[in-house]
Amino acid sequence: MEVRSQGSGVGGQRCVITISDSGPGIAPEDLTRIFDPFYTTKEKGTGLGLSIAQNIITAYGGSIEAESVLGQGTQFRVVLPV
């Protein structure tokens, strides 16, 4: 896993946090739903973690996006105003 952050925008008005891994990746059909409440591909998962994270991030005026390639890993990009 790798975590990076950077300031960007005029005067560094945004903080960009990138979280990536080299795991199995997320299937395209699952990637479109990972932020949906109660959506999970895990036997014991609740499907609430990413939904709650997205709600908190958007409440602070930010955004979260995910990109994934099967067999290569997943990358989440969080952008927050500062």
Short mmCIF file of C-alpha atoms in Angstrom, two decimals:
data_model
loop_
_atom_site.label_atom_id
_atom_site.label_comp_id
_atom_site.label_asym_id
_atom_site.label_seq_id
_atom_site.Cartn_x
_atom_site.Cartn_y
_atom_site.Cartn_z
CA MET A 1 0.00 0.00 0.00
CA GLU A 2 1.16 3.52 -0.74
CA VAL A 3 -0.27 6.77 0.63
CA ARG A 4 0.68 10.12 -0.89
CA SER A 5 -0.62 13.64 -0.37
CA GLN A 6 -0.11 16.88 -2.23
CA GLY A 7 -1.41 20.42 -2.17
CA SER A 8 -2.80 21.73 -5.43
CA GLY A 9 -4.94 24.46 -6.89
CA VAL A 10 -4.47 28.18 -6.51
CA GLY A 11 -2.42 28.73 -3.37
CA GLY A 12 -2.68 25.04 -2.46
CA GLN A 13 -6.41 25.24 -1.77
CA ARG A 14 -6.94 21.51 -2.22
CA CYS A 15 -5.34 18.52 -0.60
CA VAL A 16 -5.11 15.43 -2.79
CA ILE A 17 -4.63 12.12 -1.00
CA THR A 18 -3.88 9.05 -3.10
CA ILE A 19 -4.11 5.59 -1.57
CA SER A 20 -3.06 2.66 -3.74
CA ASP A 21 -2.32 -1.02 -3.40
CA SER A 22 -1.07 -3.85 -5.57
CA GLY A 23 -3.80 -6.30 -4.59
CA PRO A 24 -6.18 -8.28 -6.79
CA GLY A 25 -8.11 -5.20 -7.92
CA ILE A 26 -11.86 -4.67 -8.13
CA ALA A 27 -13.97 -6.06 -10.97
CA PRO A 28 -15.49 -3.37 -13.23
CA GLU A 29 -19.05 -4.45 -12.36
CA ASP A 30 -18.24 -4.04 -8.65
CA LEU A 31 -16.32 -0.79 -9.08
CA THR A 32 -19.48 1.03 -10.19
CA ARG A 33 -21.19 0.09 -6.92
CA ILE A 34 -18.49 0.22 -4.23
CA PHE A 35 -19.84 3.46 -2.73
CA ASP A 36 -23.44 2.16 -2.56
CA PRO A 37 -24.62 1.53 1.02
CA PHE A 38 -24.70 -2.17 1.94
CA TYR A 39 -22.96 -3.28 -1.26
CA THR A 40 -20.27 -5.84 -0.50
CA THR A 41 -18.52 -8.73 -2.16
CA LYS A 42 -17.28 -10.08 1.17
CA GLU A 43 -19.00 -12.82 3.12
CA LYS A 44 -18.81 -10.94 6.42
CA GLY A 45 -18.75 -7.35 5.17
CA THR A 46 -21.45 -4.80 5.91
CA GLY A 47 -20.89 -2.73 2.78
CA LEU A 48 -20.93 0.49 4.77
CA GLY A 49 -17.26 1.51 4.98
CA LEU A 50 -16.80 3.21 1.61
CA SER A 51 -20.32 4.65 1.69
CA ILE A 52 -19.66 6.28 5.07
CA ALA A 53 -16.23 7.51 3.92
CA GLN A 54 -17.79 9.08 0.82
CA ASN A 55 -20.50 10.79 2.90
CA ILE A 56 -17.94 12.28 5.28
CA ILE A 57 -15.67 13.45 2.46
CA THR A 58 -18.53 15.08 0.53
CA ALA A 59 -19.84 16.70 3.73
CA TYR A 60 -16.51 18.52 3.92
CA GLY A 61 -16.75 19.62 0.28
CA GLY A 62 -14.45 16.95 -1.09
CA SER A 63 -14.64 14.01 -3.44
CA ILE A 64 -13.42 10.42 -3.62
CA GLU A 65 -12.83 8.36 -6.75
CA ALA A 66 -11.58 4.83 -7.33
CA GLU A 67 -9.71 3.27 -10.24
CA SER A 68 -8.83 -0.39 -10.41
CA VAL A 69 -7.22 -2.92 -12.72
CA LEU A 70 -7.84 -6.60 -12.05
CA GLY A 71 -4.64 -8.31 -11.03
CA GLN A 72 -2.79 -5.00 -10.57
CA GLY A 73 -4.48 -3.15 -7.72
CA THR A 74 -6.73 -0.27 -6.80
CA GLN A 75 -6.19 3.44 -6.32
CA PHE A 76 -8.41 5.81 -4.37
CA ARG A 77 -8.08 9.56 -4.83
CA VAL A 78 -9.49 11.84 -2.14
CA VAL A 79 -9.65 15.59 -2.80
CA LEU A 80 -10.41 17.93 0.09
CA PRO A 81 -10.52 21.71 0.28
CA VAL A 82 -8.14 23.31 2.78
#
